[in-house]
Coordinates of C-alpha atoms in Angstrom, one line a residue:
X1 CA -13.3 21.0 29.1
X2 CA -11.0 18.5 27.5
X3 CA -7.3 19.2 27.0
X4 CA -6.2 18.1 23.5
X5 CA -3.5 15.5 23.0
X6 CA -0.3 16.7 21.3
X7 CA -1.2 15.2 17.9
X8 CA -4.7 16.7 18.1
X9 CA -3.3 20.2 18.8
X10 CA -1.0 19.7 15.8
X11 CA -3.9 18.6 13.6
X12 CA -5.9 21.7 14.5
X13 CA -3.0 24.0 13.8
X14 CA -2.2 22.3 10.4
X15 CA -5.9 22.4 9.3
X16 CA -6.1 26.2 10.0
X17 CA -2.7 26.7 8.2
X18 CA -4.1 24.9 5.1
X19 CA -7.1 27.2 5.1
X20 CA -4.9 30.3 5.5
X21 CA -2.7 29.2 2.6
X22 CA -5.8 29.1 0.4
X23 CA -6.4 25.3 0.4
X24 CA -10.1 25.7 1.4
X25 CA -10.9 22.0 1.0
X26 CA -8.6 19.9 3.2
X27 CA -8.6 16.5 4.8
X28 CA -7.7 15.2 8.3
X29 CA -6.9 11.4 8.5
X30 CA -7.0 10.0 12.0
X31 CA -7.4 6.4 13.0
X32 CA -10.5 5.1 14.8
X33 CA -10.1 5.6 18.6
X34 CA -7.7 8.6 18.4
X35 CA -10.4 11.3 19.0
X36 CA -11.2 12.8 15.6
X37 CA -14.5 14.1 17.0
X38 CA -12.7 15.9 19.8
X39 CA -10.3 17.3 17.1
X40 CA -13.0 18.8 14.9
X41 CA -14.9 20.0 18.0
X42 CA -11.8 22.1 18.7
X43 CA -11.8 23.4 15.1
X44 CA -15.5 24.3 15.5
X45 CA -14.7 26.2 18.7
X46 CA -12.0 28.3 17.0
X47 CA -14.2 29.0 14.0
X48 CA -17.0 30.2 16.3
X49 CA -14.5 32.4 18.2
X50 CA -13.6 34.0 14.8
X51 CA -17.2 34.8 14.2
X52 CA -18.0 32.0 11.8
X53 CA -21.0 29.8 11.5
X54 CA -20.2 26.0 11.3
X55 CA -22.1 23.1 9.8
X56 CA -21.1 19.5 10.7
X57 CA -22.4 16.9 8.3
X58 CA -22.8 13.2 8.8
X59 CA -24.7 10.3 7.1
X60 CA -26.0 8.5 10.2
X61 CA -28.0 9.6 13.3
X62 CA -25.5 8.1 15.7
X63 CA -22.7 10.2 14.3
X64 CA -24.8 13.4 14.6
X65 CA -25.7 12.7 18.2
X66 CA -22.1 11.8 19.0
X67 CA -20.8 15.0 17.4
X68 CA -23.3 17.2 19.2
X69 CA -22.6 15.5 22.6
X70 CA -18.8 15.8 22.2
X71 CA -18.9 19.4 21.1
X72 CA -21.0 20.3 24.1
X73 CA -18.9 18.3 26.6
X74 CA -15.5 19.2 25.2
X75 CA -15.7 22.8 24.2
X76 CA -19.0 23.9 25.8
X77 CA -20.9 24.8 22.6
X78 CA -24.6 23.8 22.1
X79 CA -25.5 22.6 18.6
X80 CA -28.6 23.0 16.6
X81 CA -30.0 20.1 14.6
X82 CA -30.8 20.1 10.9
X83 CA -32.6 16.8 10.5
X84 CA -36.1 15.7 9.6
X85 CA -38.5 18.1 11.3
X86 CA -35.7 19.8 13.4
X87 CA -34.0 22.9 12.0
X88 CA -31.3 25.4 13.0
X89 CA -33.2 28.4 11.6
X90 CA -34.4 30.7 14.3
X91 CA -31.8 29.6 16.8
X92 CA -28.8 31.5 18.2
X93 CA -26.4 28.6 18.0
X94 CA -23.3 29.0 15.8
X95 CA -22.8 25.3 15.3
X96 CA -25.3 23.0 13.5
X97 CA -25.0 19.2 13.1
X98 CA -26.9 18.2 10.0
X99 CA -28.1 15.0 8.3
X100 CA -26.9 14.8 4.7
X101 CA -30.1 12.9 3.8
X102 CA -32.1 15.9 4.9
X103 CA -29.9 18.8 3.8
X104 CA -29.3 17.5 0.3
X105 CA -33.0 17.8 -0.5
X106 CA -33.3 20.7 -3.0
X107 CA -36.1 22.5 -1.2
X108 CA -34.4 22.4 2.1
X109 CA -31.0 23.2 0.7
X110 CA -32.2 26.2 -1.2
X111 CA -34.0 27.6 1.9
X112 CA -30.5 28.7 3.1
X113 CA -28.4 31.5 1.5
X114 CA -25.3 30.0 -0.3
X115 CA -23.1 31.9 2.2
X116 CA -25.1 30.8 5.3
X117 CA -22.2 28.6 6.7
X118 CA -18.6 29.8 6.7
X119 CA -17.2 26.3 7.6
X120 CA -18.4 22.8 6.8
X121 CA -17.0 19.7 8.6
X122 CA -17.8 16.3 7.2
X123 CA -17.5 13.3 9.5
X124 CA -16.6 10.0 7.9
X125 CA -15.5 11.9 4.9
X126 CA -14.8 8.9 2.7
X127 CA -18.5 9.1 1.9
X128 CA -18.1 12.6 0.4
X129 CA -18.1 11.5 -3.2
X130 CA -21.8 10.6 -3.2
X131 CA -24.2 12.9 -5.1
X132 CA -25.8 14.2 -1.9
X133 CA -22.6 15.5 -0.4
X134 CA -21.4 16.9 -3.7
X135 CA -24.7 18.8 -4.0
X136 CA -24.3 20.4 -0.6
X137 CA -20.7 21.2 -1.1
X138 CA -21.3 22.8 -4.5
X139 CA -24.2 24.9 -3.1
X140 CA -22.1 26.3 -0.2
X141 CA -19.1 26.7 -2.5
X142 CA -17.6 29.6 -0.7
X143 CA -17.3 27.7 2.7
X144 CA -14.1 26.3 4.1
X145 CA -14.3 22.5 4.0
X146 CA -12.8 19.9 6.4
X147 CA -13.2 16.2 5.8
X148 CA -12.4 13.9 8.8
X149 CA -11.9 10.2 8.3
X150 CA -10.0 7.1 9.5
X151 CA -10.0 5.5 6.1
X152 CA -9.3 7.7 3.1
X153 CA -8.8 4.8 0.8
X154 CA -12.1 3.7 -0.9
X155 CA -13.2 0.3 -2.1
X156 CA -14.3 1.7 -5.5
X157 CA -10.8 3.2 -6.0
X158 CA -12.2 6.7 -6.5
X159 CA -9.9 9.4 -5.1
X160 CA -11.0 11.9 -2.4
X161 CA -8.8 14.4 -4.3
X162 CA -11.9 14.9 -6.5
X163 CA -13.1 17.1 -3.5
X164 CA -10.1 17.8 -1.3
X165 CA -7.1 19.9 -2.3
X166 CA -4.8 18.7 0.4
X167 CA -4.3 16.4 3.4
X168 CA -3.5 18.7 6.4
X169 CA -2.8 15.9 8.9
X170 CA -2.5 12.2 9.1
X171 CA -2.1 10.0 12.2
X172 CA -2.5 6.3 11.7
X173 CA -3.0 3.1 13.7
X174 CA 0.8 2.3 13.9
X175 CA 1.6 5.8 15.3
X176 CA -1.3 5.6 17.7
X177 CA -0.1 2.2 19.1
X178 CA 3.5 3.2 19.3
X179 CA 2.7 6.5 21.1
X180 CA 0.4 4.7 23.6
X181 CA -2.9 6.2 22.4
X182 CA -4.3 2.9 21.0
X183 CA -3.9 -0.5 22.6
X184 CA -1.4 -3.1 21.4
X185 CA -2.7 -5.4 18.6
X186 CA -2.1 -9.1 18.8
X187 CA -3.0 -11.4 15.9
X188 CA -3.6 -15.2 15.7
X189 CA -4.1 -17.3 12.6
X190 CA -6.7 -20.0 13.2
X191 CA -6.0 -23.2 11.4
X192 CA -9.5 -23.6 10.0
X193 CA -9.6 -23.5 6.2
X194 CA -12.7 -21.8 4.8
X195 CA -13.2 -22.2 1.1
X196 CA -14.2 -19.0 -0.8
X197 CA -13.5 -20.4 -4.2
X198 CA -17.0 -20.1 -5.5
X199 CA -17.8 -16.7 -4.1
X200 CA -18.5 -14.1 -6.8
X201 CA -17.3 -10.5 -6.8
X202 CA -19.5 -7.5 -6.8
X203 CA -18.5 -3.8 -6.8
X204 CA -14.8 -4.7 -6.3
X205 CA -15.4 -7.0 -3.3
X206 CA -16.9 -10.3 -2.4
X207 CA -20.7 -10.5 -3.0
X208 CA -22.2 -10.6 0.5
X209 CA -25.0 -13.1 -0.5
X210 CA -22.5 -15.6 -1.7
X211 CA -20.3 -15.0 1.4
X212 CA -23.2 -15.9 3.7
X213 CA -23.8 -19.2 1.9
X214 CA -20.1 -20.0 1.8
X215 CA -19.6 -19.3 5.5
X216 CA -22.5 -21.2 7.0
X217 CA -21.0 -24.7 6.7
X218 CA -18.0 -23.5 8.9
X219 CA -20.0 -21.8 11.7
X220 CA -19.7 -24.8 14.0
X221 CA -16.0 -25.0 13.5
X222 CA -15.5 -21.3 14.0
X223 CA -17.5 -21.4 17.2
X224 CA -15.4 -24.3 18.5
X225 CA -12.2 -22.2 18.0
X226 CA -13.7 -19.1 19.6
X227 CA -14.9 -21.1 22.6
X228 CA -11.3 -21.8 23.5
X229 CA -9.9 -18.3 22.7
X230 CA -12.6 -15.8 23.6
X231 CA -13.8 -17.0 27.0
X232 CA -12.1 -14.1 28.8
X233 CA -12.5 -11.5 26.1
X234 CA -15.2 -9.1 25.0
X235 CA -15.6 -10.0 21.4
X236 CA -17.3 -8.4 18.3
X237 CA -18.0 -10.5 15.3
X238 CA -18.6 -9.0 11.8
X239 CA -20.7 -11.2 9.4
X240 CA -22.0 -10.6 5.9
X241 CA -25.7 -11.1 6.3
X242 CA -28.3 -10.7 9.1
X243 CA -29.4 -14.3 8.8
X244 CA -25.8 -15.5 9.1
X245 CA -25.3 -13.2 12.1
X246 CA -28.4 -14.5 13.9
X247 CA -27.5 -18.1 13.1
X248 CA -24.0 -17.6 14.4
X249 CA -25.3 -16.1 17.7
X250 CA -27.3 -19.3 18.2
X251 CA -24.3 -21.5 17.4
X252 CA -22.1 -19.5 19.9
X253 CA -24.7 -19.9 22.6
X254 CA -24.8 -23.6 22.0
X255 CA -21.0 -23.7 22.6
X256 CA -21.4 -22.0 26.0
X257 CA -20.7 -18.3 25.0
X258 CA -23.1 -15.6 26.0
X259 CA -23.8 -14.0 22.7
X260 CA -26.2 -11.3 21.4
X261 CA -27.0 -10.1 17.9
X262 CA -27.8 -6.7 16.6
X263 CA -28.7 -5.4 13.1
X264 CA -30.2 -2.4 11.5
X265 CA -33.7 -3.8 12.0
X266 CA -33.3 -4.6 15.7
X267 CA -36.0 -2.6 17.6
X268 CA -34.0 -3.0 20.8
X269 CA -30.7 -2.2 19.3
X270 CA -29.8 0.5 21.9
X271 CA -30.6 -1.8 24.8
X272 CA -28.5 -4.7 23.4
X273 CA -25.5 -2.4 22.8
X274 CA -25.9 -1.0 26.4
X275 CA -26.1 -4.6 27.8
X276 CA -23.0 -5.6 25.9
X277 CA -21.1 -2.6 27.1
X278 CA -22.1 -3.4 30.7
X279 CA -20.8 -7.0 30.3
X280 CA -24.1 -8.9 30.1
X281 CA -22.8 -10.6 26.9
X282 CA -19.4 -11.9 25.9
X283 CA -19.9 -11.8 22.2
X284 CA -21.8 -9.4 20.0
X285 CA -22.6 -10.5 16.4
X286 CA -23.5 -8.0 13.7
X287 CA -23.9 -7.8 10.0
X288 CA -21.6 -4.8 9.3
X289 CA -23.7 -2.5 11.4
X290 CA -21.0 -1.4 13.8
X291 CA -18.3 -0.3 11.4
X292 CA -18.9 3.4 12.1
X293 CA -20.3 5.6 14.9
X294 CA -20.2 3.0 17.7
X295 CA -17.7 3.0 20.5
X296 CA -17.2 0.4 23.2
X297 CA -13.6 0.8 24.5
X298 CA -13.7 -2.4 26.5
X299 CA -13.9 -4.6 23.3
X300 CA -10.7 -6.6 23.2
X301 CA -11.3 -9.1 20.5
X302 CA -12.4 -8.7 16.8
X303 CA -13.4 -11.6 14.6
X304 CA -13.9 -10.7 11.0
X305 CA -16.1 -13.3 9.3
X306 CA -16.8 -10.9 6.5
X307 CA -13.6 -11.4 4.4
X308 CA -12.9 -8.4 2.2
X309 CA -10.4 -7.1 -0.3
X310 CA -11.1 -3.5 0.7
X311 CA -8.6 -2.3 3.3
X312 CA -10.7 0.6 4.5
X313 CA -13.6 -1.7 5.4
X314 CA -11.3 -4.0 7.3
X315 CA -9.7 -1.1 9.2
X316 CA -13.2 0.1 10.2
X317 CA -14.1 -3.3 11.6
X318 CA -10.8 -3.7 13.5
X319 CA -11.0 -0.1 14.8
X320 CA -13.9 -1.1 17.1
X321 CA -11.4 -2.8 19.3
X322 CA -8.4 -0.5 19.4
X323 CA -9.5 2.1 22.1
X324 CA -7.7 2.1 25.4
X325 CA -9.7 0.9 28.5
X326 CA -8.7 0.2 32.1
X327 CA -7.4 -3.4 32.5
X328 CA -7.2 -3.9 28.7
X329 CA -3.8 -5.0 27.6
X330 CA -4.4 -5.7 23.9
X331 CA -6.9 -6.3 21.2
X332 CA -6.8 -9.8 19.7
X333 CA -7.6 -10.2 16.0
X334 CA -8.5 -13.8 15.0
X335 CA -7.7 -14.5 11.3
X336 CA -9.0 -17.6 9.6
X337 CA -7.3 -19.3 6.7
X338 CA -9.6 -18.1 3.9
X339 CA -9.0 -20.3 0.9
X340 CA -9.4 -18.2 -2.3
X341 CA -7.7 -17.9 -5.7
X342 CA -7.6 -14.1 -5.1
X343 CA -4.4 -13.0 -3.5
X344 CA -5.5 -9.5 -2.4
X345 CA -7.6 -10.5 0.6
X346 CA -7.1 -8.2 3.5
X347 CA -5.5 -9.7 6.6
X348 CA -4.4 -8.1 9.9
X349 CA -0.9 -7.2 8.6
X350 CA -2.5 -5.4 5.6
X351 CA -3.6 -2.6 7.9
X352 CA -0.2 -1.4 8.9
X353 CA 2.4 -2.8 6.5
X354 CA 4.4 -0.3 4.4
X355 CA 4.0 -2.5 1.3
X356 CA 2.1 -5.5 0.1
X357 CA 5.3 -7.5 0.1
X358 CA 5.8 -6.9 3.8
X359 CA 2.1 -7.6 4.5
X360 CA 2.4 -11.0 2.7
X361 CA 5.5 -11.9 4.6
X362 CA 3.9 -11.0 7.9
X363 CA 0.8 -13.0 7.0
X364 CA 3.0 -16.0 6.3
X365 CA 4.8 -15.6 9.7
X366 CA 1.5 -15.6 11.5
X367 CA 0.2 -18.6 9.5
X368 CA 3.4 -20.5 10.3
X369 CA 2.8 -19.8 14.0
X370 CA -0.9 -20.8 14.0
X371 CA -2.3 -21.1 17.5
X372 CA 0.1 -18.4 18.8
X373 CA -1.0 -14.9 19.7
X374 CA 1.7 -12.5 18.3
X375 CA 2.2 -8.8 18.6
X376 CA 1.3 -7.5 15.2
X377 CA 3.8 -4.6 15.1
X378 CA 6.6 -7.0 16.2
X379 CA 5.6 -9.4 13.4
X380 CA 5.6 -6.5 10.9
X381 CA 9.1 -5.5 12.1
X382 CA 10.3 -9.1 11.6
X383 CA 8.6 -9.2 8.2
X384 CA 10.2 -6.0 7.1
X385 CA 13.6 -7.3 8.2
X386 CA 13.0 -10.6 6.3
X387 CA 11.9 -8.7 3.1
X388 CA 15.0 -6.5 3.2
X389 CA 17.2 -9.5 3.7
X390 CA 15.5 -11.3 0.8
X391 CA 15.9 -8.3 -1.4
X392 CA 19.6 -8.0 -0.4
X393 CA 20.2 -11.7 -1.1
X394 CA 18.4 -11.4 -4.5
X395 CA 20.4 -8.3 -5.3
X396 CA 23.7 -10.1 -4.3
X397 CA 22.8 -13.0 -6.6
X398 CA 21.9 -10.6 -9.4
X399 CA 25.2 -8.7 -9.0
X400 CA 27.2 -11.9 -8.8
X401 CA 25.5 -13.0 -12.0
X402 CA 26.2 -9.6 -13.6
X403 CA 29.9 -9.8 -12.5
X404 CA 30.1 -13.3 -14.0
X405 CA 28.5 -12.1 -17.2
X406 CA 30.5 -8.8 -17.4
X407 CA 33.7 -10.7 -16.7
X408 CA 33.4 -12.2 -20.1
X409 CA 33.0 -8.8 -21.7
X410 CA 35.8 -6.5 -22.9
X411 CA 36.5 -3.1 -21.5
X412 CA 35.9 -0.5 -24.3
X413 CA 39.2 1.3 -23.6
X414 CA 41.2 -1.9 -23.7
X415 CA 39.4 -2.8 -26.9
X416 CA 40.2 0.5 -28.7
X417 CA 43.9 0.3 -27.9
X418 CA 43.9 -3.4 -29.2
X419 CA 42.5 -2.3 -32.5
X420 CA 44.5 0.8 -32.9
X421 CA 41.6 3.2 -32.1
X422 CA 43.5 5.7 -30.0
X423 CA 41.3 8.4 -31.5
X424 CA 38.4 7.0 -29.6
X425 CA 40.4 7.0 -26.4
X426 CA 40.7 10.8 -26.7
X427 CA 37.1 11.2 -28.0
X428 CA 35.1 14.2 -26.6
X429 CA 31.5 14.8 -27.7
X430 CA 30.7 18.1 -29.3
X431 CA 27.1 18.0 -30.5
X432 CA 24.1 17.7 -28.1
X433 CA 23.0 14.4 -29.5
X434 CA 26.5 13.0 -28.9
X435 CA 26.5 14.2 -25.3
X436 CA 23.2 12.4 -24.5
X437 CA 23.4 9.2 -22.5
X438 CA 23.7 6.0 -24.5
X439 CA 20.4 4.6 -25.6
X440 CA 19.1 1.2 -24.4
X441 CA 19.5 -0.2 -27.9
X442 CA 23.1 1.0 -28.1
X443 CA 24.0 -0.6 -24.7
X444 CA 22.4 -3.8 -25.7
X445 CA 24.2 -3.9 -29.1
X446 CA 27.6 -3.3 -27.4
X447 CA 27.0 -6.0 -24.9
X448 CA 25.8 -8.4 -27.6
X449 CA 29.1 -7.9 -29.4
X450 CA 31.3 -8.5 -26.3
X451 CA 31.9 -4.9 -25.1
X452 CA 31.2 -4.0 -21.4
X453 CA 28.8 -1.1 -21.7
X454 CA 29.2 0.1 -18.1
X455 CA 31.9 2.7 -18.9
X456 CA 30.4 4.0 -22.1
X457 CA 29.6 7.5 -21.1
X458 CA 27.7 9.1 -24.0
X459 CA 25.7 8.3 -27.1
X460 CA 28.6 9.6 -29.3
X461 CA 31.1 7.2 -27.8
X462 CA 28.6 4.3 -28.1
X463 CA 28.0 5.2 -31.8
X464 CA 31.7 5.3 -32.5
X465 CA 32.3 1.9 -30.9
X466 CA 29.3 0.3 -32.7
X467 CA 30.6 1.7 -36.1
X468 CA 34.0 0.2 -35.4
X469 CA 32.5 -3.2 -34.5
X470 CA 30.3 -3.4 -37.6
X471 CA 33.1 -2.4 -39.9
X472 CA 35.5 -5.0 -38.3
X473 CA 32.8 -7.6 -38.6
X474 CA 32.4 -6.9 -42.3
X475 CA 36.1 -7.0 -42.8
X476 CA 36.3 -10.4 -41.1
X477 CA 38.6 -9.2 -38.2
X478 CA 38.9 -10.7 -34.7
X479 CA 36.1 -10.1 -32.2
X480 CA 36.6 -8.3 -28.9
X481 CA 36.4 -11.5 -26.9
X482 CA 38.9 -13.2 -29.2
X483 CA 41.3 -10.3 -28.8
X484 CA 41.1 -10.2 -25.1
X485 CA 41.5 -14.0 -24.7
X486 CA 44.6 -14.1 -26.9
X487 CA 46.1 -11.0 -25.4
X488 CA 45.7 -12.6 -22.0
X489 CA 47.8 -15.5 -23.4
X490 CA 50.5 -13.1 -24.4
X491 CA 49.8 -12.6 -28.1
X492 CA 50.2 -9.1 -29.5
X493 CA 48.6 -7.1 -32.3
X494 CA 45.6 -9.5 -32.2
X495 CA 43.4 -6.6 -33.2
X496 CA 44.9 -7.0 -36.7
X497 CA 44.2 -10.7 -36.9
X498 CA 41.5 -12.2 -39.1
X499 CA 38.5 -13.9 -37.3
X500 CA 39.4 -17.3 -38.7
X501 CA 43.0 -17.0 -37.6
X502 CA 42.0 -16.0 -34.1
X503 CA 39.4 -18.9 -33.9
X504 CA 42.0 -21.4 -35.2
X505 CA 44.5 -20.3 -32.4
X506 CA 41.8 -20.5 -29.7
X507 CA 40.9 -24.0 -31.0
X508 CA 44.5 -25.1 -30.7
X509 CA 44.8 -23.7 -27.1
X510 CA 41.5 -25.4 -26.1
X511 CA 42.7 -28.7 -27.6
X512 CA 45.9 -28.4 -25.5
X513 CA 44.0 -28.2 -22.2
X514 CA 43.7 -24.4 -22.5
X515 CA 47.5 -23.9 -22.6
X516 CA 49.5 -22.4 -25.5
X517 CA 51.2 -25.2 -27.5
X518 CA 55.0 -25.5 -26.8
X519 CA 55.9 -24.7 -30.4
X520 CA 54.1 -21.3 -30.3
X521 CA 55.8 -18.3 -28.8
X522 CA 53.0 -15.7 -28.3
X523 CA 55.0 -12.4 -28.3
X524 CA 56.4 -13.0 -31.8
X525 CA 53.7 -15.1 -33.3
X526 CA 52.1 -13.9 -36.5
X527 CA 49.3 -15.8 -38.1
X528 CA 49.6 -16.9 -41.7
X529 CA 48.1 -14.5 -44.3
X530 CA 44.6 -15.4 -45.2
X531 CA 43.5 -16.6 -48.6
X532 CA 42.0 -13.8 -50.6
X533 CA 38.2 -14.2 -50.5
X534 CA 35.4 -11.8 -49.8
X535 CA 33.9 -12.1 -46.3
X536 CA 30.3 -10.9 -46.1
X537 CA 29.2 -11.9 -42.6
X538 CA 30.8 -13.7 -39.7
X539 CA 29.2 -15.5 -36.6
X540 CA 29.6 -13.8 -33.2

């Protein structure tokens, strides 16, 4: 019997708490290599102890076999099989592992009462939005539902919230590495530029047919790079097409690497996988076959030659190399310089970064250090520090610019005293509309007319100021900036001056090297009375 790790015990407790709170459809997110099968085996055991019947659904035979084996070895429960010509009916087992392809068939599905299973567990639950899964879930609508996945984000951008009400527990790659349950990740950017400019998109990602064609001219160069970096590592290579995978196996062998290839049509697939695990081959090529349901903990190098913009797909590939194994210090990710006009290509940093900005910065750091193997978490820490510093520097520049700009603006309280508007200084809003915050258009209008809007506290105060400004403009009186400038030179009662008089005085000061002319004494100066003429509009 296996003792659960602390995070697995926490996951089990939280899942059952969700069910007890009435969230009957809940999700558990746990990175590849952290023992999600062991976790749901523990859930199945507790459900059986409570007298419940449990169904575990998966979409591939390997996942069903893995689940049945782990449940037997970890919690001692024997499972029935619901697949093809095998059925759970007539058995005493309380746990059934079932193939979704078989169980979704209407005749087979309807042979069970709708309340036959009390609890349904779905492995690789990111597939749950398919019609087959939805048909089974809807039929057994009264059952508690647990979805288990390493990658809840989907390439088609559909949300798992269509099925699940809550996420009971989440434990990602970064936590697994930091807590010592997954191996350290190193990354290296390979300075081989691979042009993907002509590759089309299909279903939100690169079209695999075009990818195979675009990749083939570079296989020799990639093999040359791998020959120097993968000699002492057990490597898995992911490629877009079977023919590309088979060709690359031959190219690697020509470069002195013992390589094998496996695909969905391989009759000796199990034998090849067993030989690779035993060390007969250094490199295993596959065309996206090994993204789910295959474990080989000794793998310590991943080469993704199936570039993608879907993070979940990339994480599934990399996850094949993150399990702990005796003598294994780290897992190396080789990242090539994919040349593409699309900027959302997934790189190693994209798996763990808190934001796309940090991922992009980390990818740049790795690219600048091409040829160097770097600890991915350390690079991400450096990238996060760089991004924070860049944000702070940008904010400091922005604030400095704002201070320079605001320095030219007039404080509203200073302005109202200059124009004899003491009533505004004592203003208190009374109506709800006046108490509301100033609108964006009010603040923009005040700033445009030279008033610093930062200390304007309410819409009523802003409206009062704007009304004063418009009336003074129509009356041809001095502007806020004119008033402040001349008051700073010692002039008094400038708020009563005409616009032209203030402009004339400022022109004189400017012509005297920004000093008040000697024949003018500001404290007693009074401008000449203006000629009587109607002023309709003045420039600001």
